[in-house]
GROMACS .gro file of C-alpha atoms in nm:
model
  464
    1UNK     CA    1 -23.010   8.081  17.482
    2UNK     CA    2 -23.234   8.335  17.290
    3UNK     CA    3 -23.398   8.312  16.938
    4UNK     CA    4 -23.500   8.494  16.648
    5UNK     CA    5 -23.692   8.371  16.368
    6UNK     CA    6 -23.535   8.407  16.012
    7UNK     CA    7 -23.678   8.239  15.669
    8UNK     CA    8 -23.594   8.135  15.336
    9UNK     CA    9 -23.735   7.965  15.052
   10UNK     CA   10 -23.784   7.656  15.273
   11UNK     CA   11 -23.967   7.812  15.552
   12UNK     CA   12 -23.875   7.929  15.899
   13UNK     CA   13 -23.572   7.840  16.127
   14UNK     CA   14 -23.450   7.951  16.468
   15UNK     CA   15 -23.170   8.150  16.484
   16UNK     CA   16 -22.914   8.263  16.841
   17UNK     CA   17 -23.033   8.616  16.877
   18UNK     CA   18 -22.731   8.747  16.904
   19UNK     CA   19 -22.547   8.570  16.557
   20UNK     CA   20 -22.587   8.787  16.216
   21UNK     CA   21 -22.638   8.516  15.997
   22UNK     CA   22 -22.941   8.421  15.835
   23UNK     CA   23 -23.152   8.085  15.772
   24UNK     CA   24 -22.959   7.942  15.521
   25UNK     CA   25 -22.649   7.956  15.736
   26UNK     CA   26 -22.795   7.805  16.020
   27UNK     CA   27 -22.920   7.505  15.834
   28UNK     CA   28 -22.571   7.436  15.720
   29UNK     CA   29 -22.459   7.488  16.053
   30UNK     CA   30 -22.692   7.223  16.174
   31UNK     CA   31 -22.647   7.011  15.885
   32UNK     CA   32 -22.314   6.955  15.912
   33UNK     CA   33 -22.118   6.897  16.222
   34UNK     CA   34 -21.786   6.770  16.104
   35UNK     CA   35 -21.515   6.963  16.216
   36UNK     CA   36 -21.720   7.213  16.376
   37UNK     CA   37 -21.554   7.498  16.539
   38UNK     CA   38 -21.209   7.411  16.430
   39UNK     CA   39 -21.197   7.327  16.008
   40UNK     CA   40 -21.430   7.603  15.946
   41UNK     CA   41 -21.381   7.790  15.597
   42UNK     CA   42 -21.027   7.964  15.626
   43UNK     CA   43 -21.027   8.346  15.711
   44UNK     CA   44 -20.895   8.390  15.377
   45UNK     CA   45 -21.158   8.289  15.210
   46UNK     CA   46 -21.447   8.529  15.454
   47UNK     CA   47 -21.214   8.839  15.361
   48UNK     CA   48 -21.214   8.757  14.951
   49UNK     CA   49 -21.534   8.712  14.964
   50UNK     CA   50 -21.597   9.047  15.153
   51UNK     CA   51 -21.372   9.187  14.886
   52UNK     CA   52 -21.589   9.049  14.611
   53UNK     CA   53 -21.912   9.132  14.723
   54UNK     CA   54 -21.831   9.497  14.755
   55UNK     CA   55 -21.699   9.475  14.431
   56UNK     CA   56 -21.984   9.329  14.278
   57UNK     CA   57 -22.225   9.571  14.454
   58UNK     CA   58 -22.000   9.856  14.296
   59UNK     CA   59 -22.058   9.676  13.938
   60UNK     CA   60 -22.419   9.645  14.057
   61UNK     CA   61 -22.437  10.022  14.117
   62UNK     CA   62 -22.277  10.098  13.756
   63UNK     CA   63 -22.467   9.852  13.532
   64UNK     CA   64 -22.798   9.864  13.756
   65UNK     CA   65 -22.832  10.181  13.912
   66UNK     CA   66 -23.213  10.132  13.961
   67UNK     CA   67 -23.192   9.799  14.162
   68UNK     CA   68 -22.831   9.869  14.305
   69UNK     CA   69 -22.898  10.229  14.443
   70UNK     CA   70 -22.646  10.468  14.603
   71UNK     CA   71 -22.845  10.403  14.890
   72UNK     CA   72 -22.809  10.004  14.910
   73UNK     CA   73 -22.458  10.036  14.778
   74UNK     CA   74 -22.348  10.246  15.081
   75UNK     CA   75 -22.473  10.023  15.297
   76UNK     CA   76 -22.342   9.722  15.131
   77UNK     CA   77 -21.993   9.894  15.128
   78UNK     CA   78 -21.962   9.944  15.493
   79UNK     CA   79 -22.050   9.615  15.595
   80UNK     CA   80 -21.835   9.467  15.361
   81UNK     CA   81 -21.538   9.645  15.535
   82UNK     CA   82 -21.646   9.498  15.824
   83UNK     CA   83 -21.596   9.146  15.686
   84UNK     CA   84 -21.268   9.223  15.492
   85UNK     CA   85 -21.160   9.391  15.853
   86UNK     CA   86 -21.178   9.060  15.995
   87UNK     CA   87 -21.417   9.202  16.286
   88UNK     CA   88 -21.721   8.987  16.225
   89UNK     CA   89 -21.558   8.660  16.189
   90UNK     CA   90 -21.740   8.494  16.469
   91UNK     CA   91 -22.049   8.500  16.266
   92UNK     CA   92 -21.911   8.288  15.960
   93UNK     CA   93 -21.915   7.963  16.145
   94UNK     CA   94 -21.960   7.713  15.857
   95UNK     CA   95 -21.725   7.430  15.785
   96UNK     CA   96 -21.559   7.308  15.516
   97UNK     CA   97 -21.728   6.989  15.468
   98UNK     CA   98 -22.031   7.157  15.341
   99UNK     CA   99 -22.150   7.138  14.968
  100UNK     CA  100 -21.919   7.093  14.734
  101UNK     CA  101 -21.937   7.442  14.564
  102UNK     CA  102 -21.949   7.631  14.873
  103UNK     CA  103 -22.298   7.710  14.844
  104UNK     CA  104 -22.382   7.764  15.194
  105UNK     CA  105 -22.056   7.998  15.284
  106UNK     CA  106 -22.140   8.209  14.965
  107UNK     CA  107 -22.510   8.240  15.160
  108UNK     CA  108 -22.336   8.316  15.497
  109UNK     CA  109 -22.201   8.615  15.339
  110UNK     CA  110 -22.477   8.734  15.164
  111UNK     CA  111 -22.680   8.695  15.468
  112UNK     CA  112 -22.424   8.885  15.717
  113UNK     CA  113 -22.347   9.132  15.466
  114UNK     CA  114 -22.714   9.166  15.426
  115UNK     CA  115 -22.761   9.208  15.832
  116UNK     CA  116 -22.512   9.420  15.918
  117UNK     CA  117 -22.599   9.639  15.618
  118UNK     CA  118 -22.963   9.693  15.732
  119UNK     CA  119 -22.845   9.763  16.060
  120UNK     CA  120 -22.575  10.014  15.930
  121UNK     CA  121 -22.872  10.165  15.733
  122UNK     CA  122 -23.098  10.160  16.015
  123UNK     CA  123 -22.837  10.333  16.257
  124UNK     CA  124 -22.781  10.592  16.021
  125UNK     CA  125 -23.116  10.708  16.070
  126UNK     CA  126 -23.251  10.591  15.724
  127UNK     CA  127 -23.584  10.401  15.833
  128UNK     CA  128 -23.614  10.077  15.738
  129UNK     CA  129 -23.372   9.772  15.853
  130UNK     CA  130 -23.453   9.564  15.558
  131UNK     CA  131 -23.347   9.750  15.280
  132UNK     CA  132 -23.122   9.456  15.161
  133UNK     CA  133 -23.194   9.144  15.119
  134UNK     CA  134 -22.922   8.840  15.095
  135UNK     CA  135 -23.032   8.691  14.751
  136UNK     CA  136 -23.164   8.997  14.553
  137UNK     CA  137 -22.914   9.251  14.684
  138UNK     CA  138 -22.602   9.108  14.789
  139UNK     CA  139 -22.586   8.760  14.561
  140UNK     CA  140 -22.721   9.035  14.268
  141UNK     CA  141 -22.555   8.930  13.907
  142UNK     CA  142 -22.388   8.620  14.073
  143UNK     CA  143 -22.411   8.298  14.187
  144UNK     CA  144 -22.218   8.017  14.416
  145UNK     CA  145 -22.109   7.860  14.114
  146UNK     CA  146 -21.868   8.177  14.017
  147UNK     CA  147 -21.848   8.365  14.377
  148UNK     CA  148 -21.683   8.042  14.546
  149UNK     CA  149 -21.406   8.011  14.276
  150UNK     CA  150 -21.349   8.385  14.290
  151UNK     CA  151 -21.311   8.397  14.671
  152UNK     CA  152 -21.045   8.094  14.625
  153UNK     CA  153 -20.826   8.299  14.347
  154UNK     CA  154 -20.847   8.619  14.543
  155UNK     CA  155 -20.735   8.440  14.841
  156UNK     CA  156 -20.468   8.247  14.695
  157UNK     CA  157 -20.309   8.557  14.539
  158UNK     CA  158 -20.323   8.721  14.845
  159UNK     CA  159 -20.159   8.476  15.051
  160UNK     CA  160 -19.881   8.398  14.830
  161UNK     CA  161 -19.779   8.765  14.744
  162UNK     CA  162 -19.869   8.928  15.109
  163UNK     CA  163 -19.742   8.564  15.306
  164UNK     CA  164 -19.508   8.393  15.151
  165UNK     CA  165 -19.282   8.573  14.897
  166UNK     CA  166 -19.208   8.831  15.192
  167UNK     CA  167 -19.113   8.506  15.396
  168UNK     CA  168 -18.925   8.323  15.148
  169UNK     CA  169 -18.718   8.655  15.043
  170UNK     CA  170 -18.622   8.692  15.440
  171UNK     CA  171 -18.507   8.362  15.385
  172UNK     CA  172 -18.313   8.436  15.112
  173UNK     CA  173 -18.202   8.763  15.261
  174UNK     CA  174 -18.025   8.573  15.552
  175UNK     CA  175 -17.861   8.304  15.374
  176UNK     CA  176 -17.696   8.572  15.131
  177UNK     CA  177 -17.573   8.726  15.427
  178UNK     CA  178 -17.407   8.417  15.588
  179UNK     CA  179 -17.284   8.334  15.228
  180UNK     CA  180 -17.114   8.664  15.241
  181UNK     CA  181 -16.970   8.611  15.572
  182UNK     CA  182 -16.854   8.272  15.567
  183UNK     CA  183 -16.632   8.270  15.202
  184UNK     CA  184 -16.280   8.120  15.194
  185UNK     CA  185 -16.403   7.852  15.476
  186UNK     CA  186 -16.337   7.522  15.313
  187UNK     CA  187 -16.492   7.198  15.398
  188UNK     CA  188 -16.565   6.891  15.308
  189UNK     CA  189 -16.837   6.788  15.072
  190UNK     CA  190 -17.040   6.491  15.071
  191UNK     CA  191 -17.242   6.299  14.850
  192UNK     CA  192 -17.442   5.965  14.896
  193UNK     CA  193 -17.372   6.088  15.288
  194UNK     CA  194 -17.039   5.987  15.194
  195UNK     CA  195 -16.725   6.207  15.199
  196UNK     CA  196 -16.673   6.392  14.865
  197UNK     CA  197 -16.451   6.694  14.707
  198UNK     CA  198 -16.401   6.974  14.889
  199UNK     CA  199 -16.652   7.272  14.904
  200UNK     CA  200 -16.628   7.638  15.036
  201UNK     CA  201 -16.906   7.672  15.333
  202UNK     CA  202 -17.041   7.992  15.114
  203UNK     CA  203 -17.070   7.759  14.783
  204UNK     CA  204 -17.282   7.502  15.004
  205UNK     CA  205 -17.478   7.833  15.152
  206UNK     CA  206 -17.551   7.961  14.794
  207UNK     CA  207 -17.686   7.603  14.705
  208UNK     CA  208 -17.978   7.679  14.967
  209UNK     CA  209 -18.002   8.038  14.885
  210UNK     CA  210 -18.048   7.928  14.497
  211UNK     CA  211 -18.295   7.693  14.551
  212UNK     CA  212 -18.525   7.923  14.692
  213UNK     CA  213 -18.475   8.156  14.439
  214UNK     CA  214 -18.594   7.909  14.189
  215UNK     CA  215 -18.865   7.836  14.402
  216UNK     CA  216 -18.960   8.183  14.445
  217UNK     CA  217 -18.959   8.221  14.062
  218UNK     CA  218 -19.210   7.939  13.985
  219UNK     CA  219 -19.438   8.093  14.260
  220UNK     CA  220 -19.437   8.387  14.107
  221UNK     CA  221 -19.523   8.247  13.766
  222UNK     CA  222 -19.802   8.020  13.939
  223UNK     CA  223 -19.961   8.340  14.045
  224UNK     CA  224 -20.039   8.513  13.699
  225UNK     CA  225 -20.282   8.261  13.615
  226UNK     CA  226 -20.487   8.309  13.916
  227UNK     CA  227 -20.523   8.642  13.861
  228UNK     CA  228 -20.811   8.536  13.637
  229UNK     CA  229 -21.163   8.551  13.821
  230UNK     CA  230 -21.492   8.372  13.750
  231UNK     CA  231 -21.736   8.622  13.827
  232UNK     CA  232 -21.957   8.662  13.587
  233UNK     CA  233 -21.985   8.321  13.488
  234UNK     CA  234 -22.297   8.291  13.749
  235UNK     CA  235 -22.438   7.923  13.736
  236UNK     CA  236 -22.310   7.717  13.455
  237UNK     CA  237 -22.062   7.985  13.295
  238UNK     CA  238 -22.305   8.169  13.081
  239UNK     CA  239 -22.362   8.451  13.268
  240UNK     CA  240 -22.727   8.410  13.323
  241UNK     CA  241 -22.889   8.725  13.481
  242UNK     CA  242 -22.553   8.939  13.506
  243UNK     CA  243 -22.525   9.229  13.283
  244UNK     CA  244 -22.272   9.273  12.996
  245UNK     CA  245 -21.935   9.403  13.077
  246UNK     CA  246 -22.010   9.309  13.479
  247UNK     CA  247 -21.699   9.081  13.498
  248UNK     CA  248 -21.478   9.287  13.328
  249UNK     CA  249 -21.619   9.610  13.604
  250UNK     CA  250 -21.600   9.334  13.922
  251UNK     CA  251 -21.237   9.240  13.812
  252UNK     CA  252 -21.142   9.605  13.797
  253UNK     CA  253 -21.324   9.690  14.132
  254UNK     CA  254 -21.131   9.369  14.267
  255UNK     CA  255 -20.795   9.497  14.158
  256UNK     CA  256 -20.838   9.862  14.315
  257UNK     CA  257 -20.987   9.703  14.619
  258UNK     CA  258 -20.715   9.486  14.670
  259UNK     CA  259 -20.432   9.655  14.493
  260UNK     CA  260 -20.326   9.370  14.330
  261UNK     CA  261 -20.396   9.290  13.942
  262UNK     CA  262 -20.691   9.068  13.833
  263UNK     CA  263 -20.866   8.996  13.505
  264UNK     CA  264 -21.217   8.822  13.396
  265UNK     CA  265 -21.189   8.472  13.303
  266UNK     CA  266 -21.154   8.452  12.967
  267UNK     CA  267 -21.359   8.150  12.964
  268UNK     CA  268 -21.608   8.111  13.257
  269UNK     CA  269 -21.688   7.779  13.159
  270UNK     CA  270 -21.372   7.655  13.241
  271UNK     CA  271 -21.327   7.894  13.509
  272UNK     CA  272 -21.631   7.719  13.700
  273UNK     CA  273 -21.531   7.349  13.637
  274UNK     CA  274 -21.178   7.370  13.643
  275UNK     CA  275 -20.929   7.382  13.917
  276UNK     CA  276 -20.569   7.347  13.708
  277UNK     CA  277 -20.458   7.690  13.814
  278UNK     CA  278 -20.442   7.603  14.218
  279UNK     CA  279 -20.284   7.297  14.120
  280UNK     CA  280 -20.018   7.435  13.935
  281UNK     CA  281 -19.978   7.701  14.199
  282UNK     CA  282 -19.987   7.447  14.463
  283UNK     CA  283 -19.715   7.275  14.289
  284UNK     CA  284 -19.485   7.567  14.317
  285UNK     CA  285 -19.568   7.579  14.701
  286UNK     CA  286 -19.492   7.182  14.692
  287UNK     CA  287 -19.115   7.253  14.508
  288UNK     CA  288 -19.049   7.504  14.795
  289UNK     CA  289 -19.164   7.262  15.084
  290UNK     CA  290 -18.944   6.988  14.876
  291UNK     CA  291 -18.644   7.252  14.899
  292UNK     CA  292 -18.703   7.337  15.269
  293UNK     CA  293 -18.703   7.007  15.355
  294UNK     CA  294 -18.377   6.942  15.195
  295UNK     CA  295 -18.218   7.255  15.351
  296UNK     CA  296 -18.351   7.191  15.739
  297UNK     CA  297 -18.204   6.874  15.673
  298UNK     CA  298 -17.862   6.976  15.552
  299UNK     CA  299 -17.873   7.193  15.849
  300UNK     CA  300 -17.973   6.946  16.098
  301UNK     CA  301 -17.717   6.719  15.970
  302UNK     CA  302 -17.425   6.967  15.986
  303UNK     CA  303 -17.510   7.067  16.369
  304UNK     CA  304 -17.563   6.711  16.421
  305UNK     CA  305 -17.360   6.619  16.778
  306UNK     CA  306 -17.246   6.806  16.962
  307UNK     CA  307 -16.968   6.577  17.017
  308UNK     CA  308 -17.095   6.277  16.829
  309UNK     CA  309 -17.206   6.405  16.482
  310UNK     CA  310 -17.061   6.602  16.235
  311UNK     CA  311 -17.057   6.939  16.438
  312UNK     CA  312 -16.979   7.163  16.139
  313UNK     CA  313 -17.220   7.432  16.228
  314UNK     CA  314 -17.382   7.574  16.539
  315UNK     CA  315 -17.764   7.682  16.552
  316UNK     CA  316 -17.935   7.901  16.847
  317UNK     CA  317 -18.031   7.674  17.127
  318UNK     CA  318 -18.402   7.776  17.178
  319UNK     CA  319 -18.519   7.540  17.467
  320UNK     CA  320 -18.430   7.213  17.615
  321UNK     CA  321 -18.423   6.897  17.424
  322UNK     CA  322 -18.509   6.626  17.687
  323UNK     CA  323 -18.711   6.561  17.983
  324UNK     CA  324 -18.449   6.273  18.095
  325UNK     CA  325 -18.114   6.378  17.958
  326UNK     CA  326 -18.021   6.689  18.111
  327UNK     CA  327 -17.808   6.977  17.900
  328UNK     CA  328 -17.991   6.795  17.540
  329UNK     CA  329 -18.085   7.054  17.268
  330UNK     CA  330 -18.268   6.956  16.985
  331UNK     CA  331 -18.281   7.084  16.638
  332UNK     CA  332 -18.620   7.161  16.679
  333UNK     CA  333 -18.672   7.472  16.418
  334UNK     CA  334 -18.574   7.229  16.156
  335UNK     CA  335 -18.791   6.951  16.280
  336UNK     CA  336 -19.080   7.170  16.256
  337UNK     CA  337 -19.016   7.269  15.907
  338UNK     CA  338 -19.000   6.931  15.780
  339UNK     CA  339 -19.269   6.836  15.939
  340UNK     CA  340 -19.487   7.144  15.769
  341UNK     CA  341 -19.311   7.019  15.442
  342UNK     CA  342 -19.488   6.683  15.473
  343UNK     CA  343 -19.835   6.820  15.534
  344UNK     CA  344 -19.741   7.011  15.232
  345UNK     CA  345 -19.676   6.730  15.037
  346UNK     CA  346 -20.000   6.531  15.185
  347UNK     CA  347 -20.187   6.854  15.080
  348UNK     CA  348 -20.092   6.860  14.729
  349UNK     CA  349 -20.270   6.516  14.670
  350UNK     CA  350 -20.546   6.656  14.854
  351UNK     CA  351 -20.564   6.978  14.601
  352UNK     CA  352 -20.519   6.705  14.291
  353UNK     CA  353 -20.765   6.520  14.387
  354UNK     CA  354 -21.014   6.760  14.447
  355UNK     CA  355 -20.926   6.936  14.105
  356UNK     CA  356 -21.004   6.645  13.918
  357UNK     CA  357 -21.359   6.661  14.037
  358UNK     CA  358 -21.509   6.896  13.755
  359UNK     CA  359 -21.848   6.681  13.687
  360UNK     CA  360 -21.976   6.865  13.368
  361UNK     CA  361 -22.011   7.229  13.456
  362UNK     CA  362 -21.917   7.287  13.828
  363UNK     CA  363 -21.630   7.170  14.034
  364UNK     CA  364 -21.809   6.989  14.355
  365UNK     CA  365 -21.467   6.977  14.578
  366UNK     CA  366 -21.397   7.361  14.592
  367UNK     CA  367 -21.395   7.377  15.006
  368UNK     CA  368 -21.123   7.132  15.051
  369UNK     CA  369 -20.944   7.210  14.756
  370UNK     CA  370 -20.864   7.572  14.902
  371UNK     CA  371 -20.879   7.439  15.258
  372UNK     CA  372 -20.558   7.224  15.183
  373UNK     CA  373 -20.419   7.530  14.943
  374UNK     CA  374 -20.434   7.760  15.232
  375UNK     CA  375 -20.310   7.570  15.485
  376UNK     CA  376 -20.010   7.472  15.284
  377UNK     CA  377 -19.928   7.860  15.218
  378UNK     CA  378 -20.002   7.991  15.590
  379UNK     CA  379 -19.789   7.680  15.741
  380UNK     CA  380 -19.524   7.732  15.498
  381UNK     CA  381 -19.546   8.116  15.533
  382UNK     CA  382 -19.505   8.097  15.929
  383UNK     CA  383 -19.219   7.808  15.937
  384UNK     CA  384 -19.012   7.970  15.668
  385UNK     CA  385 -19.052   8.315  15.887
  386UNK     CA  386 -19.023   8.113  16.248
  387UNK     CA  387 -18.726   7.894  16.087
  388UNK     CA  388 -18.545   8.212  15.983
  389UNK     CA  389 -18.579   8.409  16.306
  390UNK     CA  390 -18.522   8.120  16.537
  391UNK     CA  391 -18.211   7.905  16.359
  392UNK     CA  392 -18.092   8.044  16.020
  393UNK     CA  393 -18.028   8.371  16.148
  394UNK     CA  394 -17.794   8.252  16.385
  395UNK     CA  395 -17.621   7.950  16.207
  396UNK     CA  396 -17.202   8.000  16.265
  397UNK     CA  397 -16.924   7.784  16.145
  398UNK     CA  398 -16.725   7.549  16.325
  399UNK     CA  399 -16.441   7.626  16.140
  400UNK     CA  400 -16.165   7.411  16.339
  401UNK     CA  401 -16.435   7.105  16.303
  402UNK     CA  402 -16.460   7.185  15.929
  403UNK     CA  403 -16.092   7.178  15.910
  404UNK     CA  404 -16.023   6.856  16.063
  405UNK     CA  405 -16.305   6.694  15.856
  406UNK     CA  406 -16.154   6.825  15.530
  407UNK     CA  407 -15.786   6.686  15.585
  408UNK     CA  408 -15.931   6.367  15.740
  409UNK     CA  409 -16.109   6.307  15.442
  410UNK     CA  410 -15.995   5.988  15.196
  411UNK     CA  411 -16.166   6.155  14.902
  412UNK     CA  412 -15.908   6.457  14.913
  413UNK     CA  413 -15.732   6.180  14.708
  414UNK     CA  414 -15.913   6.277  14.377
  415UNK     CA  415 -15.687   6.530  14.356
  416UNK     CA  416 -15.410   6.272  14.283
  417UNK     CA  417 -15.576   6.182  13.972
  418UNK     CA  418 -15.393   6.365  13.715
  419UNK     CA  419 -15.074   6.266  13.881
  420UNK     CA  420 -15.111   5.880  13.932
  421UNK     CA  421 -15.402   5.777  13.782
  422UNK     CA  422 -15.754   5.704  13.931
  423UNK     CA  423 -15.689   5.310  13.981
  424UNK     CA  424 -15.341   5.405  14.194
  425UNK     CA  425 -15.560   5.677  14.375
  426UNK     CA  426 -15.808   5.434  14.445
  427UNK     CA  427 -15.531   5.213  14.600
  428UNK     CA  428 -15.412   5.496  14.800
  429UNK     CA  429 -15.732   5.540  14.953
  430UNK     CA  430 -15.823   5.213  15.022
  431UNK     CA  431 -15.480   5.161  15.186
  432UNK     CA  432 -15.508   5.508  15.408
  433UNK     CA  433 -15.878   5.367  15.526
  434UNK     CA  434 -15.769   5.026  15.629
  435UNK     CA  435 -15.475   5.077  15.801
  436UNK     CA  436 -15.572   5.443  15.924
  437UNK     CA  437 -15.327   5.596  15.831
  438UNK     CA  438 -15.278   5.938  15.627
  439UNK     CA  439 -15.329   5.962  15.253
  440UNK     CA  440 -14.966   6.098  15.223
  441UNK     CA  441 -14.855   5.811  15.417
  442UNK     CA  442 -15.001   5.556  15.207
  443UNK     CA  443 -14.915   5.740  14.876
  444UNK     CA  444 -14.560   5.716  15.008
  445UNK     CA  445 -14.564   5.354  15.110
  446UNK     CA  446 -14.685   5.258  14.782
  447UNK     CA  447 -14.404   5.422  14.613
  448UNK     CA  448 -14.646   5.638  14.383
  449UNK     CA  449 -14.524   5.964  14.454
  450UNK     CA  450 -14.228   6.113  14.652
  451UNK     CA  451 -14.323   6.361  14.920
  452UNK     CA  452 -14.233   6.643  14.722
  453UNK     CA  453 -14.443   6.545  14.470
  454UNK     CA  454 -14.741   6.457  14.687
  455UNK     CA  455 -14.713   6.809  14.835
  456UNK     CA  456 -14.708   6.971  14.531
  457UNK     CA  457 -15.043   6.786  14.417
  458UNK     CA  458 -15.222   6.760  14.740
  459UNK     CA  459 -15.384   7.123  14.839
  460UNK     CA  460 -15.731   7.067  14.977
  461UNK     CA  461 -15.793   7.453  14.972
  462UNK     CA  462 -15.714   7.503  14.610
  463UNK     CA  463 -15.955   7.195  14.523
  464UNK     CA  464 -16.258   7.442  14.504
   0.00000   0.00000   0.00000
């Protein structure tokens, strides 16, 4: 492998010639071989760095035109566009398990943007290939301590709004359609995994839909605090080396670049050290995971069988379910969703623990915090989309089995309470169960009602 020599404040470093990063990135790559090549900084964070570095350069050009010249700004913007598009992702090799401030990832961005900007500047026939310096130009008016939390919030808002909410919306739409299509189908309800009073299938589906709608509302509420950006606080929140108004200008530029609303954090000391906004937002994602666990479990229980389970619905058959049992098909989409839900619940602990480590003026667990947060959002988005496309959209009611189960339920005896009282109704249910006879036969045998009285009181389809 060919190398070139790069240098930083600690001296010279050999860097692979084909790579665009510099000395500090290479030091980190060599010093932190923990999850290398697998648990690297999330792409969402890299993209967010491209956005914030472009926004910072624009703000610096406004406030420091003598230092951030139009020539430098143009080169930086062009380089940042390549970072934002994802075409330079291979040049961001650093792992999550690095410094807790994310300093090396900030420098990775600075070095790559400087290198690419210089290349673009030279290719345009402008002469010098050393127009941009990673620290002096790309990191102007910034610190790792305010750029990394800013990238965290940008990435969080974008992933929630662009990935998770659309996935939830699609599943809500599917349940709304199923709800309308299954109006009037009465089935047995279940509580404590035991038979309960009747419910319509559309009412059951409406519970799933409403849960998702409430989760969506909670997620939307949690996004609002994430719109506050730490940029402008620099090293400890005081804004040292950043011009007055820089923070506001950057927030406006980020908003314009993303098409989303961002504002400057009102208290930069809080913004650097506290990650409560991410904890709150991840809590909303966890709430969604909890409801998806419930919905997926309901669906796989209702589809259990095909002969020995509940069998009240059918779901799409996507792939063979066993390597030894021919013809077996399993509710695999439900299983995938429930596994993702478990991962999200585990990630919530990691996010919470990481957020608790705000020592003095800086949180130093930021990479692991955002890594778990973004993994949760990514997994939930993809799992919900897959579940919708390969399972929920194909749910069909087994009306015959629902009717059979409904009329075989002992809890229909509840309809007799107003006529014979709770205790006599309980006797009817116990006798019917013990002797394997119908509720009507048991009630008549006990002499509590005549046949005509029983028929008048006992109308399962009207119990919803």
